[in-house]
CSV table of C-alpha atoms and ligand atoms in Angstrom, one decimal:
chain,number,residue,atom,x,y,z
A,1,UNK,CA,0.0,0.0,0.0
A,2,UNK,CA,2.5,2.7,-1.1
A,3,UNK,CA,1.7,6.4,-0.9
A,4,UNK,CA,2.1,7.6,-4.5
A,5,UNK,CA,2.3,10.8,-6.6
A,6,UNK,CA,1.5,11.4,-10.2
A,7,UNK,CA,2.9,14.5,-11.9
A,8,UNK,CA,1.6,15.0,-15.5
A,9,UNK,CA,0.7,11.4,-15.8
A,10,UNK,CA,3.9,9.9,-14.4
A,11,UNK,CA,3.5,7.8,-11.2
A,12,UNK,CA,6.3,7.8,-8.6
A,13,UNK,CA,6.9,7.7,-4.9
A,14,UNK,CA,6.1,10.9,-3.1
A,15,UNK,CA,9.8,11.7,-2.6
A,16,UNK,CA,10.6,11.4,-6.3
A,17,UNK,CA,7.8,13.8,-7.5
A,18,UNK,CA,8.9,17.3,-8.5
A,19,UNK,CA,7.6,20.3,-10.3
A,20,UNK,CA,9.6,23.2,-11.9
A,21,UNK,CA,10.6,26.3,-9.9
A,22,UNK,CA,8.9,28.2,-12.8
A,23,UNK,CA,5.6,26.6,-12.2
A,24,UNK,CA,3.0,29.3,-11.9
A,25,UNK,CA,1.5,27.5,-9.0
A,26,UNK,CA,4.7,27.9,-7.1
A,27,UNK,CA,5.4,31.4,-8.3
A,28,UNK,CA,1.9,33.0,-8.2
A,29,UNK,CA,-0.4,30.5,-6.6
A,30,UNK,CA,-2.0,30.3,-10.1
A,31,UNK,CA,-3.9,27.1,-9.6
A,32,UNK,CA,-6.7,25.2,-8.1
A,33,UNK,CA,-7.1,22.0,-6.1
A,34,UNK,CA,-9.4,19.4,-4.7
A,35,UNK,CA,-9.1,17.0,-1.7
A,36,UNK,CA,-11.1,13.8,-2.1
A,37,UNK,CA,-11.1,10.9,0.4
A,38,UNK,CA,-11.9,7.3,0.0
A,39,UNK,CA,-13.7,4.9,2.4
A,40,UNK,CA,-13.4,1.1,1.9
A,41,UNK,CA,-11.6,1.6,-1.4
A,42,UNK,CA,-14.3,4.0,-3.0
A,43,UNK,CA,-13.6,7.6,-3.8
A,44,UNK,CA,-16.3,9.5,-1.8
A,45,UNK,CA,-18.4,12.0,-3.7
A,46,UNK,CA,-15.9,12.0,-6.6
A,47,UNK,CA,-18.4,13.5,-9.1
A,48,UNK,CA,-19.1,16.4,-6.9
A,49,UNK,CA,-15.4,17.2,-6.4
A,50,UNK,CA,-14.8,16.9,-10.2
A,51,UNK,CA,-17.7,19.3,-10.9
A,52,UNK,CA,-16.2,21.8,-8.4
A,53,UNK,CA,-12.8,21.4,-10.1
A,54,UNK,CA,-14.3,22.2,-13.5
A,55,UNK,CA,-16.0,25.3,-12.0
A,56,UNK,CA,-12.7,26.4,-10.3
A,57,UNK,CA,-10.8,25.9,-13.6
A,58,UNK,CA,-13.4,27.9,-15.5
A,59,UNK,CA,-13.1,30.8,-13.1
A,60,UNK,CA,-9.3,31.0,-13.5
A,61,UNK,CA,-9.8,30.7,-17.3
A,62,UNK,CA,-8.4,27.3,-17.7
A,63,UNK,CA,-11.5,25.7,-19.1
A,64,UNK,CA,-9.3,24.1,-21.8
A,65,UNK,CA,-8.0,21.6,-19.2
A,66,UNK,CA,-9.1,18.0,-20.0
A,67,UNK,CA,-10.8,17.2,-16.7
A,68,UNK,CA,-11.9,13.8,-17.9
A,69,UNK,CA,-8.2,12.9,-18.4
A,70,UNK,CA,-7.5,14.0,-14.9
A,71,UNK,CA,-10.3,11.8,-13.6
A,72,UNK,CA,-8.6,8.9,-15.4
A,73,UNK,CA,-5.3,9.8,-13.7
A,74,UNK,CA,-7.0,9.9,-10.3
A,75,UNK,CA,-8.4,6.4,-10.8
A,76,UNK,CA,-5.0,5.1,-12.1
A,77,UNK,CA,-2.9,6.4,-9.2
A,78,UNK,CA,-5.6,5.6,-6.6
A,79,UNK,CA,-5.8,2.0,-7.9
A,80,UNK,CA,-2.0,1.7,-7.9
A,81,UNK,CA,-1.7,2.9,-4.3
A,82,UNK,CA,-4.2,0.3,-3.0
A,83,UNK,CA,-5.0,2.4,0.1
A,84,UNK,CA,-8.6,1.8,1.1
A,85,UNK,CA,-8.9,4.9,3.3
A,86,UNK,CA,-6.9,7.4,1.3
A,87,UNK,CA,-6.6,11.2,0.9
A,88,UNK,CA,-6.3,12.1,-2.7
A,89,UNK,CA,-5.0,15.6,-3.4
A,90,UNK,CA,-5.4,17.0,-6.9
A,91,UNK,CA,-3.8,20.2,-8.0
A,92,UNK,CA,-3.9,21.9,-11.4
A,93,UNK,CA,-1.8,25.0,-12.2
A,94,UNK,CA,-1.4,27.1,-15.3
A,95,UNK,CA,2.0,25.4,-15.9
A,96,UNK,CA,5.6,26.4,-16.3
A,97,UNK,CA,6.6,29.7,-17.8
A,98,UNK,CA,9.1,32.6,-17.1
A,99,UNK,CA,7.8,34.8,-14.4
A,100,UNK,CA,5.3,37.3,-15.9
A,101,UNK,CA,2.0,38.1,-14.3
A,102,UNK,CA,-0.1,37.9,-17.6
A,103,UNK,CA,-1.0,34.5,-18.9
A,104,UNK,CA,1.8,33.0,-21.0
A,105,UNK,CA,1.1,32.8,-24.8
A,106,UNK,CA,0.8,30.1,-26.0
A,107,UNK,CA,-0.7,28.6,-22.9
A,108,UNK,CA,1.7,26.1,-21.4
A,109,UNK,CA,0.8,22.6,-20.6
A,110,UNK,CA,-1.1,22.6,-17.3
A,111,UNK,CA,0.8,21.0,-14.4
A,112,UNK,CA,-1.4,18.2,-12.9
A,113,UNK,CA,-0.4,16.7,-9.6
A,114,UNK,CA,-2.2,13.9,-7.9
A,115,UNK,CA,-1.1,12.4,-4.6
A,116,UNK,CA,-2.6,9.5,-2.7
A,117,UNK,CA,-1.8,9.2,1.0
A,118,UNK,CA,-3.1,7.4,4.0
A,119,UNK,CA,-6.1,9.1,5.6
A,120,UNK,CA,-6.2,7.8,9.2
A,121,UNK,CA,-9.3,8.5,11.1
A,122,UNK,CA,-9.1,11.6,13.4
A,123,UNK,CA,-8.8,10.7,17.0
A,124,UNK,CA,-12.2,9.6,18.3
A,125,UNK,CA,-12.1,12.0,21.4
A,126,UNK,CA,-12.3,14.9,18.9
A,127,UNK,CA,-15.8,13.7,18.0
A,128,UNK,CA,-16.9,12.6,21.4
A,129,UNK,CA,-15.5,15.5,23.4
A,130,UNK,CA,-15.6,18.2,20.6
A,131,UNK,CA,-13.0,20.8,19.7
A,132,UNK,CA,-12.2,24.4,20.6
A,133,UNK,CA,-12.1,27.2,18.0
A,134,UNK,CA,-10.8,30.7,17.8
A,135,UNK,CA,-12.5,33.5,15.8
A,136,UNK,CA,-10.2,35.4,13.5
A,137,UNK,CA,-10.8,38.3,11.0
A,138,UNK,CA,-11.6,37.1,7.5
A,139,UNK,CA,-8.8,38.7,5.6
A,140,UNK,CA,-9.2,36.5,2.5
A,141,UNK,CA,-9.9,37.8,-1.0
A,142,UNK,CA,-13.5,38.2,-2.3
A,143,UNK,CA,-13.9,34.9,-4.2
A,144,UNK,CA,-13.2,32.2,-1.6
A,145,UNK,CA,-15.9,30.1,-3.3
A,146,UNK,CA,-13.2,29.3,-5.8
A,147,UNK,CA,-10.9,26.5,-4.5
A,148,UNK,CA,-7.6,28.1,-5.4
A,149,UNK,CA,-4.3,27.1,-3.8
A,150,UNK,CA,-3.9,30.6,-2.4
A,151,UNK,CA,-4.4,29.7,1.3
A,152,UNK,CA,-2.0,32.0,3.2
A,153,UNK,CA,-4.8,33.7,5.3
A,154,UNK,CA,-6.1,30.2,6.1
A,155,UNK,CA,-2.7,29.0,7.2
A,156,UNK,CA,-2.1,32.1,9.3
A,157,UNK,CA,-5.5,31.8,11.0
A,158,UNK,CA,-5.1,28.1,11.6
A,159,UNK,CA,-1.6,28.7,13.1
A,160,UNK,CA,-3.0,31.3,15.5
A,161,UNK,CA,-5.7,28.8,16.5
A,162,UNK,CA,-3.2,26.1,17.3
A,163,UNK,CA,-1.0,28.6,19.2
A,164,UNK,CA,-4.2,29.3,21.3
A,165,UNK,CA,-4.8,25.6,22.1
A,166,UNK,CA,-7.6,25.5,19.5
A,167,UNK,CA,-8.0,23.1,16.6
A,168,UNK,CA,-9.6,25.5,14.1
A,169,UNK,CA,-10.0,29.2,13.3
A,170,UNK,CA,-13.5,30.6,12.5
A,171,UNK,CA,-13.4,33.5,10.0
A,172,UNK,CA,-15.5,36.5,10.9
A,173,UNK,CA,-16.1,39.4,8.6
A,174,UNK,CA,-15.4,43.1,9.4
A,175,UNK,CA,-19.2,43.4,10.1
A,176,UNK,CA,-19.1,40.6,12.6
A,177,UNK,CA,-20.7,37.9,10.3
A,178,UNK,CA,-19.5,34.3,10.8
A,179,UNK,CA,-18.3,32.8,7.5
A,180,UNK,CA,-16.6,29.4,7.9
A,181,UNK,CA,-13.5,27.8,9.4
A,182,UNK,CA,-10.0,27.9,7.9
A,183,UNK,CA,-10.6,24.5,6.2
A,184,UNK,CA,-14.2,23.5,6.9
A,185,UNK,CA,-17.7,24.9,6.8
A,186,UNK,CA,-19.5,25.9,9.9
A,187,UNK,CA,-23.0,25.1,11.2
A,188,UNK,CA,-24.8,26.2,14.3
A,189,UNK,CA,-27.9,24.9,15.9
A,190,UNK,CA,-30.5,26.9,17.8
A,191,UNK,CA,-33.8,25.3,19.0
A,192,UNK,CA,-33.2,22.4,16.6
A,193,UNK,CA,-32.9,24.7,13.6
A,194,UNK,CA,-29.6,24.3,11.7
A,195,UNK,CA,-28.1,27.5,10.4
A,196,UNK,CA,-25.2,27.8,8.0
A,197,UNK,CA,-23.8,30.4,5.7
A,198,UNK,CA,-25.4,30.6,2.2
A,199,UNK,CA,-23.3,29.2,-0.6
A,200,UNK,CA,-22.2,32.5,-2.1
A,201,UNK,CA,-18.8,33.9,-2.9
A,202,UNK,CA,-18.0,34.5,0.8
A,203,UNK,CA,-17.4,30.8,1.6
A,204,UNK,CA,-16.2,27.7,-0.1
A,205,UNK,CA,-19.3,25.7,-0.7
A,206,UNK,CA,-18.2,22.4,0.8
A,207,UNK,CA,-19.1,19.0,-0.8
A,208,UNK,CA,-19.6,17.8,2.8
A,209,UNK,CA,-21.7,20.9,3.6
A,210,UNK,CA,-24.1,20.0,0.8
A,211,UNK,CA,-24.2,16.4,1.8
A,212,UNK,CA,-25.0,17.3,5.4
A,213,UNK,CA,-27.8,19.6,4.3
A,214,UNK,CA,-29.4,16.6,2.6
A,215,UNK,CA,-28.9,14.5,5.7
A,216,UNK,CA,-30.4,17.2,7.8
A,217,UNK,CA,-33.4,17.5,5.5
A,218,UNK,CA,-33.8,13.7,5.6
A,219,UNK,CA,-33.7,13.8,9.5
A,220,UNK,CA,-36.5,16.5,9.4
A,221,UNK,CA,-34.5,19.4,10.8
A,222,UNK,CA,-35.3,23.0,9.7
A,223,UNK,CA,-32.4,24.6,7.9
A,224,UNK,CA,-31.7,28.3,7.4
A,225,UNK,CA,-29.0,29.4,5.0
A,226,UNK,CA,-27.9,32.8,6.4
A,227,UNK,CA,-24.8,34.4,7.9
A,228,UNK,CA,-25.1,34.5,11.7
A,229,UNK,CA,-23.2,37.1,13.8
A,230,UNK,CA,-20.6,36.2,16.4
A,231,UNK,CA,-23.1,36.7,19.3
A,232,UNK,CA,-25.5,34.2,17.8
A,233,UNK,CA,-22.6,31.8,17.4
A,234,UNK,CA,-21.6,32.1,21.0
A,235,UNK,CA,-25.2,31.7,22.2
A,236,UNK,CA,-25.9,28.7,19.9
A,237,UNK,CA,-27.0,25.4,21.4
A,238,UNK,CA,-24.5,23.6,19.2
A,239,UNK,CA,-21.8,24.3,16.7
A,240,UNK,CA,-20.2,21.9,14.3
A,241,UNK,CA,-17.8,21.9,11.4
A,242,UNK,CA,-18.0,20.0,8.1
A,243,UNK,CA,-15.3,19.1,5.6
A,244,UNK,CA,-13.9,16.3,3.6
A,245,UNK,CA,-11.2,15.6,6.2
A,246,UNK,CA,-13.0,17.1,9.2
A,247,UNK,CA,-16.2,15.0,8.4
A,248,UNK,CA,-18.7,16.3,11.1
A,249,UNK,CA,-16.8,17.8,14.0
A,250,UNK,CA,-18.5,19.1,17.1
A,251,UNK,CA,-17.3,22.5,18.4
A,252,UNK,CA,-17.7,22.9,22.2
A,253,UNK,CA,-15.7,26.1,22.9
A,254,UNK,CA,-15.3,29.3,20.9
A,255,UNK,CA,-12.9,32.0,22.1
A,256,UNK,CA,-12.8,30.2,25.4
A,257,UNK,CA,-16.5,30.3,26.0
A,258,UNK,CA,-18.5,27.1,26.2
A,259,UNK,CA,-21.1,26.4,23.4
A,260,UNK,CA,-24.4,25.1,24.9
A,261,UNK,CA,-23.6,22.6,27.6
A,262,UNK,CA,-19.9,22.5,26.5
A,263,UNK,CA,-20.5,19.0,25.1
A,264,UNK,CA,-21.3,17.8,21.6
A,265,UNK,CA,-25.1,18.2,21.3
A,266,UNK,CA,-27.8,15.8,20.0
A,267,UNK,CA,-28.1,17.4,16.5
A,268,UNK,CA,-24.4,17.3,15.9
A,269,UNK,CA,-24.2,13.7,17.1
A,270,UNK,CA,-27.3,12.7,15.1
A,271,UNK,CA,-25.7,14.1,11.9
A,272,UNK,CA,-22.4,12.6,12.7
A,273,UNK,CA,-24.1,9.2,13.1
A,274,UNK,CA,-25.9,9.5,9.8
A,275,UNK,CA,-22.7,10.5,8.1
A,276,UNK,CA,-20.9,7.5,9.5
A,277,UNK,CA,-23.6,5.2,8.5
A,278,UNK,CA,-23.4,6.6,5.0
A,279,UNK,CA,-19.6,6.2,4.7
A,280,UNK,CA,-19.8,2.7,6.2
A,281,UNK,CA,-21.8,1.7,3.2
A,282,UNK,CA,-19.3,3.2,0.8
B,301,PLP,C1,-12.2,27.1,3.5
B,301,PLP,C2,-12.9,25.8,3.4
B,301,PLP,N1,-14.2,25.7,3.6
B,301,PLP,C3,-14.9,24.6,3.5
B,301,PLP,C4,-14.2,23.4,3.3
B,301,PLP,C5,-15.0,22.1,3.2
B,301,PLP,O1,-15.1,21.7,1.9
B,301,PLP,P1,-15.3,20.2,1.5
B,301,PLP,O2,-16.5,19.7,2.3
B,301,PLP,O3,-15.6,20.2,0.1
B,301,PLP,O4,-14.1,19.5,1.9
B,301,PLP,C6,-12.8,23.4,3.0
B,301,PLP,C7,-12.1,22.2,2.7
B,301,PLP,O5,-10.9,22.2,2.4
B,301,PLP,C8,-12.1,24.6,3.1
B,301,PLP,O6,-10.8,24.7,2.9
């Protein structure tokens, strides 16, 4: 079960995989990505990730990329790695060219990197005890709905969270509106109603977010898609995060204040249970 990389169609070990120092992803962050996980040897919600990759590429004006060929590459390297519970990282950049901001003419060959690594489960106490979060100002650009590799504000916010004994940072706008976490979407629960940010250009519309909204509907919960303010977040009965790698993660403290009873609440645990049943069948 080796961890593998594929760079422009060539499979290798992770240590042998390289891209050029003139790659526009490296120089400008001129690229987009996806993270897909597998459960029991099946790539989970692959079509949804591929649709979002197409959308991201279109936004950065790389609609000429052969996404079907990338999907084939994903299948090839995933099958070769033989890792049943894997994390598949896919990155597409505008390719290699001397450093000039404008797009190179003619367009270089896109650089396509796929890696397949182990995806061990998060420690169970994170789910049973919940996690702590820190709010941080949302200093990101105005189109965070596009899954670009420009993640410096996310990295800085996450680092500050870790330095404050928290596991995640929650981005809050200058107007005090709660957006999402540095690498996950955010939900809060008040009186059994589930509230999450609308899928507009101010958050990344998570594949897991959308899946959870379907599960919530199936479970009969009322859902409101709106941006809560920080006060509402702190007064919520429950808060939880969603993401491909976070899955459904209860949040029990924000900025050192307990959320609800300071324990994962029934709605979070119900959705986590439904999510786990779903992936168990994958
Ligand atoms: C900023 C941000 N929001 C939300 C998500 C969750 O998206 P998904 O459920 O598609 O993994 C991610 C995942 O990386 C993210 O980086």
